[in-house]
Amino acid sequence: DLRALRGDSGGVLRLAVAPSTCATLIPRALRTFRQQRPTTEVVIVDGLYPSGATLVRSGSVDLFVGSLQPGEAGRDLRVERLCGNPITSRPGHPLSNATSLEALANAEWIFGGPLGWRGSYFVEIFRRRGLPAPRSCIQAESFIALLAIVSESDLMSIMPRRMLEHGPFQFALHALPLRERLELPPIGAISNGASPQTPVARDFVRALRQVAD
């Protein structure tokens, strides 16, 4: 509204958040944001792809904090990168010290997000390197199930780096030390590129950047 665009205190911030960011970025960013804007009402809804991007495009939310499918970001979406999504295993996994994707050719995987999404771009990453498609028989839209399965099995997956460095899961998960730079979609703050961010949204993005650094 006009008050938000002028930078008036208060107002409403509407967020769509991917489950992975709820356990990492969102709690710490909210703490920082509320120190600056204690009277702003914050509304949070689930934002698994593609619903998060759809909500941004329709104007139903100010920001989606999560990942986009490769090629999804366009002129209608403004994407500000926050952190990466490394390949992840449990500590002590037989392949936890692998330094190349080739070493993971026989690994088994669990993919999160809507059916057919995360697995699809990961298959393409393997294919471009002349490797067989990753073996995956489990797809988890439940992020809690994904965390539990990776931490208690030899299945591998992709997790936000901040989750491996802070919070309750930092000792239950391990980022592989791959030398290769993989084209994995990062976690980002995504807003509608067709309209300016409100001061409230800009302040929250600033808080996200602070906790993501």
Tab-separated table of C-alpha atoms in Angstrom:
chain	number	residue	atom	x	y	z
A	1	ASP	CA	0.000	0.000	0.000
A	2	LEU	CA	1.009	3.691	-0.134
A	3	ARG	CA	2.202	3.765	3.471
A	4	ALA	CA	4.526	0.822	2.853
A	5	LEU	CA	5.933	2.406	-0.304
A	6	ARG	CA	6.626	5.632	1.616
A	7	GLY	CA	8.480	3.647	4.278
A	8	ASP	CA	6.003	4.291	7.097
A	9	SER	CA	6.468	2.097	10.186
A	10	GLY	CA	4.146	-0.824	10.735
A	11	GLY	CA	2.537	-2.344	7.686
A	12	VAL	CA	2.434	-5.972	6.619
A	13	LEU	CA	5.128	-8.253	5.182
A	14	ARG	CA	3.812	-11.340	3.389
A	15	LEU	CA	6.295	-14.177	2.875
A	16	ALA	CA	6.168	-17.508	1.084
A	17	VAL	CA	8.967	-19.709	2.421
A	18	ALA	CA	10.396	-23.040	1.347
A	19	PRO	CA	10.554	-25.530	4.240
A	20	SER	CA	14.358	-25.655	4.054
A	21	THR	CA	14.610	-21.927	4.806
A	22	CYS	CA	12.338	-22.231	7.860
A	23	ALA	CA	15.037	-24.248	9.597
A	24	THR	CA	17.871	-21.939	8.599
A	25	LEU	CA	17.439	-18.364	7.390
A	26	ILE	CA	13.940	-17.308	8.377
A	27	PRO	CA	14.133	-17.455	12.213
A	28	ARG	CA	17.395	-15.524	12.398
A	29	ALA	CA	16.343	-13.006	9.740
A	30	LEU	CA	13.071	-12.346	11.577
A	31	ARG	CA	14.973	-11.633	14.783
A	32	THR	CA	17.068	-9.018	12.975
A	33	PHE	CA	14.096	-7.587	11.064
A	34	ARG	CA	11.917	-7.176	14.143
A	35	GLN	CA	14.592	-5.179	15.910
A	36	GLN	CA	14.162	-2.575	13.168
A	37	ARG	CA	10.419	-2.982	12.548
A	38	PRO	CA	8.797	-4.270	15.745
A	39	THR	CA	5.278	-3.195	14.727
A	40	THR	CA	5.269	-4.754	11.247
A	41	GLU	CA	2.849	-7.670	10.918
A	42	VAL	CA	4.495	-10.686	9.261
A	43	VAL	CA	2.388	-13.313	7.472
A	44	ILE	CA	4.170	-16.554	6.481
A	45	VAL	CA	2.800	-19.227	4.119
A	46	ASP	CA	4.326	-22.412	2.730
A	47	GLY	CA	6.034	-21.839	-0.591
A	48	LEU	CA	7.256	-25.060	-2.197
A	49	TYR	CA	8.120	-24.581	-5.871
A	50	PRO	CA	6.215	-23.691	-7.994
A	51	SER	CA	3.655	-22.185	-5.607
A	52	GLY	CA	6.140	-19.679	-4.124
A	53	ALA	CA	6.953	-18.145	-7.504
A	54	THR	CA	3.271	-18.180	-8.448
A	55	LEU	CA	2.355	-16.286	-5.280
A	56	VAL	CA	5.008	-13.657	-6.025
A	57	ARG	CA	3.807	-13.210	-9.594
A	58	SER	CA	0.188	-12.804	-8.499
A	59	GLY	CA	1.108	-10.251	-5.837
A	60	SER	CA	-0.217	-12.440	-3.023
A	61	VAL	CA	3.147	-12.262	-1.221
A	62	ASP	CA	5.987	-9.743	-1.183
A	63	LEU	CA	8.793	-12.307	-1.202
A	64	PHE	CA	9.422	-15.986	-1.791
A	65	VAL	CA	12.461	-17.319	0.070
A	66	GLY	CA	13.550	-20.541	-1.594
A	67	SER	CA	14.928	-21.934	-4.855
A	68	LEU	CA	13.765	-21.565	-8.435
A	69	GLN	CA	13.991	-24.169	-11.138
A	70	PRO	CA	16.893	-23.483	-13.547
A	71	GLY	CA	15.703	-21.059	-16.222
A	72	GLU	CA	12.667	-19.993	-14.190
A	73	ALA	CA	14.037	-16.591	-13.227
A	74	GLY	CA	13.136	-14.004	-15.836
A	75	ARG	CA	12.441	-10.313	-16.166
A	76	ASP	CA	9.251	-10.771	-14.165
A	77	LEU	CA	11.149	-12.122	-11.132
A	78	ARG	CA	13.884	-10.404	-9.148
A	79	VAL	CA	16.244	-12.971	-7.564
A	80	GLU	CA	18.790	-12.085	-4.886
A	81	ARG	CA	21.115	-14.981	-4.098
A	82	LEU	CA	21.504	-15.850	-0.411
A	83	CYS	CA	23.303	-19.190	-0.098
A	84	GLY	CA	24.128	-22.370	-1.989
A	85	ASN	CA	22.762	-25.914	-1.858
A	86	PRO	CA	25.656	-28.391	-1.596
A	87	ILE	CA	25.432	-32.163	-1.929
A	88	THR	CA	24.848	-33.530	1.549
A	89	SER	CA	25.179	-36.822	3.416
A	90	ARG	CA	25.228	-37.977	7.001
A	91	PRO	CA	28.590	-37.659	8.786
A	92	GLY	CA	30.558	-40.872	8.353
A	93	HIS	CA	28.878	-41.801	5.071
A	94	PRO	CA	31.214	-44.038	2.984
A	95	LEU	CA	31.307	-41.294	0.320
A	96	SER	CA	31.386	-38.290	2.662
A	97	ASN	CA	34.922	-37.335	1.562
A	98	ALA	CA	34.242	-37.609	-2.182
A	99	THR	CA	35.778	-34.734	-4.143
A	100	SER	CA	34.237	-35.378	-7.579
A	101	LEU	CA	30.793	-36.082	-8.978
A	102	GLU	CA	32.231	-39.143	-10.729
A	103	ALA	CA	32.941	-40.670	-7.307
A	104	LEU	CA	29.185	-40.483	-6.608
A	105	ALA	CA	28.157	-42.443	-9.717
A	106	ASN	CA	26.922	-45.382	-7.609
A	107	ALA	CA	25.407	-43.349	-4.778
A	108	GLU	CA	21.697	-43.488	-4.002
A	109	TRP	CA	19.690	-40.301	-3.599
A	110	ILE	CA	16.567	-38.836	-2.082
A	111	PHE	CA	15.202	-35.658	-3.656
A	112	GLY	CA	13.029	-33.028	-2.007
A	113	GLY	CA	10.406	-30.717	-3.420
A	114	PRO	CA	7.532	-31.452	-5.781
A	115	LEU	CA	7.732	-34.669	-7.771
A	116	GLY	CA	10.024	-34.520	-10.758
A	117	TRP	CA	11.656	-31.168	-9.957
A	118	ARG	CA	14.902	-31.477	-7.987
A	119	GLY	CA	15.619	-34.844	-9.543
A	120	SER	CA	15.182	-33.515	-13.076
A	121	TYR	CA	17.894	-30.839	-13.027
A	122	PHE	CA	20.251	-33.101	-11.080
A	123	VAL	CA	19.939	-35.761	-13.774
A	124	GLU	CA	20.976	-33.123	-16.322
A	125	ILE	CA	24.070	-32.200	-14.277
A	126	PHE	CA	25.179	-35.849	-14.337
A	127	ARG	CA	24.352	-36.237	-18.017
A	128	ARG	CA	26.486	-33.239	-19.055
A	129	ARG	CA	29.475	-34.906	-17.389
A	130	GLY	CA	28.908	-38.211	-19.160
A	131	LEU	CA	27.768	-39.942	-15.956
A	132	PRO	CA	24.778	-42.256	-15.504
A	133	ALA	CA	21.677	-40.687	-14.018
A	134	PRO	CA	21.677	-40.650	-10.196
A	135	ARG	CA	19.766	-43.533	-8.680
A	136	SER	CA	16.767	-42.322	-6.723
A	137	CYS	CA	13.686	-44.192	-5.604
A	138	ILE	CA	12.539	-41.758	-2.895
A	139	GLN	CA	10.963	-38.340	-3.456
A	140	ALA	CA	10.057	-36.369	-0.327
A	141	GLU	CA	7.830	-33.319	-0.343
A	142	SER	CA	8.108	-33.441	3.453
A	143	PHE	CA	11.325	-31.642	4.372
A	144	ILE	CA	11.290	-33.153	7.870
A	145	ALA	CA	11.186	-36.630	6.298
A	146	LEU	CA	14.056	-35.666	3.973
A	147	LEU	CA	16.215	-34.523	6.900
A	148	ALA	CA	15.496	-37.622	8.952
A	149	ILE	CA	16.195	-40.034	6.095
A	150	VAL	CA	19.486	-38.405	5.048
A	151	SER	CA	20.760	-38.197	8.639
A	152	GLU	CA	19.913	-41.861	9.353
A	153	SER	CA	20.783	-43.609	6.067
A	154	ASP	CA	23.291	-43.746	3.222
A	155	LEU	CA	21.041	-41.745	0.890
A	156	MET	CA	22.391	-38.407	-0.336
A	157	SER	CA	20.565	-35.201	-1.135
A	158	ILE	CA	20.934	-31.425	-1.523
A	159	MET	CA	20.572	-29.091	1.464
A	160	PRO	CA	21.021	-25.356	2.103
A	161	ARG	CA	24.583	-24.640	3.216
A	162	ARG	CA	23.403	-22.526	6.152
A	163	MET	CA	21.634	-25.591	7.566
A	164	LEU	CA	24.985	-27.373	7.709
A	165	GLU	CA	26.643	-24.481	9.534
A	166	HIS	CA	23.993	-23.303	12.006
A	167	GLY	CA	20.990	-24.620	13.861
A	168	PRO	CA	19.874	-28.006	15.149
A	169	PHE	CA	21.012	-30.052	12.129
A	170	GLN	CA	24.607	-28.885	11.777
A	171	PHE	CA	25.990	-32.009	13.453
A	172	ALA	CA	23.622	-34.416	11.692
A	173	LEU	CA	24.499	-33.395	8.119
A	174	HIS	CA	27.720	-33.070	6.136
A	175	ALA	CA	28.536	-31.119	2.954
A	176	LEU	CA	30.716	-33.080	0.544
A	177	PRO	CA	34.033	-31.363	-0.360
A	178	LEU	CA	33.509	-31.516	-4.126
A	179	ARG	CA	36.113	-29.700	-6.218
A	180	GLU	CA	33.627	-29.238	-9.071
A	181	ARG	CA	31.356	-26.235	-9.245
A	182	LEU	CA	27.861	-27.613	-9.765
A	183	GLU	CA	25.003	-25.655	-11.332
A	184	LEU	CA	22.652	-26.154	-8.394
A	185	PRO	CA	19.950	-23.511	-7.869
A	186	PRO	CA	20.780	-21.370	-4.812
A	187	ILE	CA	18.446	-20.252	-2.069
A	188	GLY	CA	17.319	-16.735	-2.918
A	189	ALA	CA	14.966	-13.910	-1.996
A	190	ILE	CA	12.578	-13.700	-4.935
A	191	SER	CA	10.268	-10.772	-5.596
A	192	ASN	CA	8.140	-9.416	-8.419
A	193	GLY	CA	10.404	-7.698	-10.950
A	194	ALA	CA	7.477	-5.815	-12.452
A	195	SER	CA	7.031	-3.603	-9.384
A	196	PRO	CA	9.389	-1.973	-6.861
A	197	GLN	CA	10.021	-3.688	-3.545
A	198	THR	CA	8.332	-1.993	-0.619
A	199	PRO	CA	10.639	-0.642	2.100
A	200	VAL	CA	9.361	-3.420	4.378
A	201	ALA	CA	10.388	-6.092	1.852
A	202	ARG	CA	13.757	-4.391	1.265
A	203	ASP	CA	14.433	-4.372	4.988
A	204	PHE	CA	13.667	-8.072	5.239
A	205	VAL	CA	15.934	-8.877	2.286
A	206	ARG	CA	18.657	-6.889	4.041
A	207	ALA	CA	18.114	-8.996	7.176
A	208	LEU	CA	18.301	-12.171	5.091
A	209	ARG	CA	21.609	-11.073	3.608
A	210	GLN	CA	23.022	-10.389	7.070
A	211	VAL	CA	22.258	-13.877	8.372
A	212	ALA	CA	23.238	-15.575	5.094
A	213	ASP	CA	26.753	-14.040	5.010
